[in-house]
Amino acid sequence: MEDGKVLPSSGKFFASATDRTQSWNGIQQEITGRAQRKRAYDVTAQVRTSGNSGGNADVRATLWIQSPSGREQYIGIGNVQASDKDWFRLQGKFLINGSPSRVVIFLEGPPRDVDILVDSVVVKDAGRVPPLPPPDFDNVLYGVNVIKNSNLSEDLKEWSPLGPCSLNVGEGSPLVLPPMARDSLGPREPLNGRYVLASNRTQSWMGPSQTIADRLILNVTYQISAWVRVGYGGSGPQNINVALGVDNRYVNGGQVDVNDTRWHEITGSFRIEKQPSRVIVYVQGPAPGIDLMVAGLQIFPVDRRARFKHLKKQTDKVRKRDVVLKFNGSDAVDLRGTFVRVKQIKNSFPLGSCINRSDIDNEEVVDFFLRNFNWAVFGNELKWYWTEAQKGSFNYADADELLDLCDKHGLQIRGHCIFWEVVGAVQSWVQSLSKEELMKAVQNRLTGLITRYKGKFRHYDVNNEMLHGSFYQDRLGADIRSYMFKTAHELDPSAALFANDYHVEDGTDTRASPEMYVQHILGLQAQGAPVGGIGVQGHIDYPIGIIISSALDKLGTLGLPIWFTEAEDLEVMLREAYSHPAVEGIMLWGFWELLMSRANAYLVDAEGNINEAGKRFLALKKEWLSHSNGHVDDQGEYKFRGFHGTYSIDVISSSKIFSRTFVVEKGDSPLEVTMDF
């Protein structure tokens, strides 16, 4: 092409898809019968574009599957930003759950009139990737600050200005560690009141910095904590951010919005998983011309094992109850001294997962799901863009099939979601409506969905991610959010109605702090919205227990049940949530490789092998079951302390075995259970 300027990446030929009139036009090949179900496949393609004048265009690999019944499914395999300057490598993976009648792989994506060039496409069995060896944490000095001269006792030694700003040492900052650092580190010597003053800042990114690459250990989670303050000037809130430059990559280490000249705590976390050549930590954010002050900057590795020991004690207080088994009846006297075996069959704490309609074509996925979870939430099938992708054309079949599966096996279900406030999740036909038409569509959505499923969903996420989007509020006014809650409650009073949002608990998002979430919910309640629960999505890259616990404490002041609705980085999140008294349920956003949105968050690989995260998950489920053995005492009683849930008991006498089941509900006082024989 182009007089020989475009040559194949390898070999003698490449293919081109030209005269494209839609973004989904491209090049395809049918691979029916050549890809086996329940097996992971790697896809690699060499692609480029032509006709887009040097700009980048998104080239995607997609799998189209048609079932024997005619149901269609599109699976995104991978994508790459390509241009007409060179060949680009597109990579991805896919998994087929069911037994399709047709399977087609195709390359698509760029705007119409942009040609797609394809040098090669390879689809092959992915095979098993051997697990990486566990990290070595034996030499980690937990709680030791990697920032040198943090207290500025040696003036500005080790500190450097990022950019041509001025650094000086000031006096008058807080003498105590920031609260979350103090909670993690325990009793420490007080700070000395000195701080770094960054002045003459001409760009928002200018501020104090240190190079710390040689002080960090791979795969260790570090907590960041500091006092920060801004000088006078500027208009509106000033964002302050502790950031890391890891080679050429930006890492958010925590941020806070500041509206005054007081000292504020800033906290966050990070983890480095590949050896960098350079790591610089710097504090930035306020508008040019505004002075920035930083005191007591701490970056220290967190000892998760020590935290887990604390959480186990807390869990025992929160999730267990003393039980007294009293034996009555004609045989009770003979049972004194008899051996008793108590075994917990089921923990009653709600622990669930996201499931999609296509997932249930894979019987191994269904088996793991039913064995390990007691709650469910549908990934997409209840969302408005799924149930009414085109105006007036409804698809409830997928949700109905998932509902039937859950009902058959006694699983409770969360309804996610009635509306989604982020504009990118709103169908184009909804966005095009006038104000009057949109209001009517909202009313129809509420009535149609909730009337159809009245009594079926225990919870509804009413208007998802209101801290991060405002489509409906911008179009229909400030009262629309409370209207959605009130109308949903009128249509189904049995369902608890949740707010649901992300980055509330990790300190990295100035739109979604715990304080903002609390005020948001209070504002809804002030408008009469019957908010029945708080959804916390748990999108945390590097969770720190103290930070999560502090956020939960703040949210807990509302007195509403808190549910983790999409928890990740699993053991930390599960232990923190399960040990906190305000948390009443946890949902994972999937568990099977290639069937969930985050590539590295799965518990089971695509071919059914449980990975290390999955083993820890199952170990926690086992840890959270109580078993007890002993003998009936002289008062005809047997006492133990156990997790809430269902138990079986065997009383083994010399002549027979008596068996019963009983349930331990939540409660503060000892539970007395009478066993009549």
Coordinates of C-alpha atoms in Angstrom, one line a residue, residues 321-325 342-343 626-629 638-643 647 649 662 664 671:
R321 CA -22.2 -15.4 70.3
D322 CA -22.1 -17.4 73.5
V323 CA -24.4 -20.5 73.4
V324 CA -25.8 -22.6 76.2
L325 CA -27.3 -25.9 75.2
V342 CA -21.1 -29.4 67.6
K343 CA -20.5 -28.6 64.0
S626 CA -17.2 -22.9 64.5
H627 CA -16.9 -26.4 65.8
S628 CA -16.8 -27.6 69.4
N629 CA -16.4 -31.0 71.2
Y638 CA -23.0 -27.7 77.2
K639 CA -21.5 -24.2 76.5
F640 CA -19.5 -22.9 73.6
R641 CA -19.0 -19.7 71.6
G642 CA -19.6 -19.7 67.8
F643 CA -20.2 -17.8 64.7
Y647 CA -25.3 -25.9 63.5
I649 CA -25.2 -31.4 67.2
F662 CA -30.2 -25.3 65.6
V664 CA -27.4 -19.1 66.3
L671 CA -28.3 -17.8 73.5

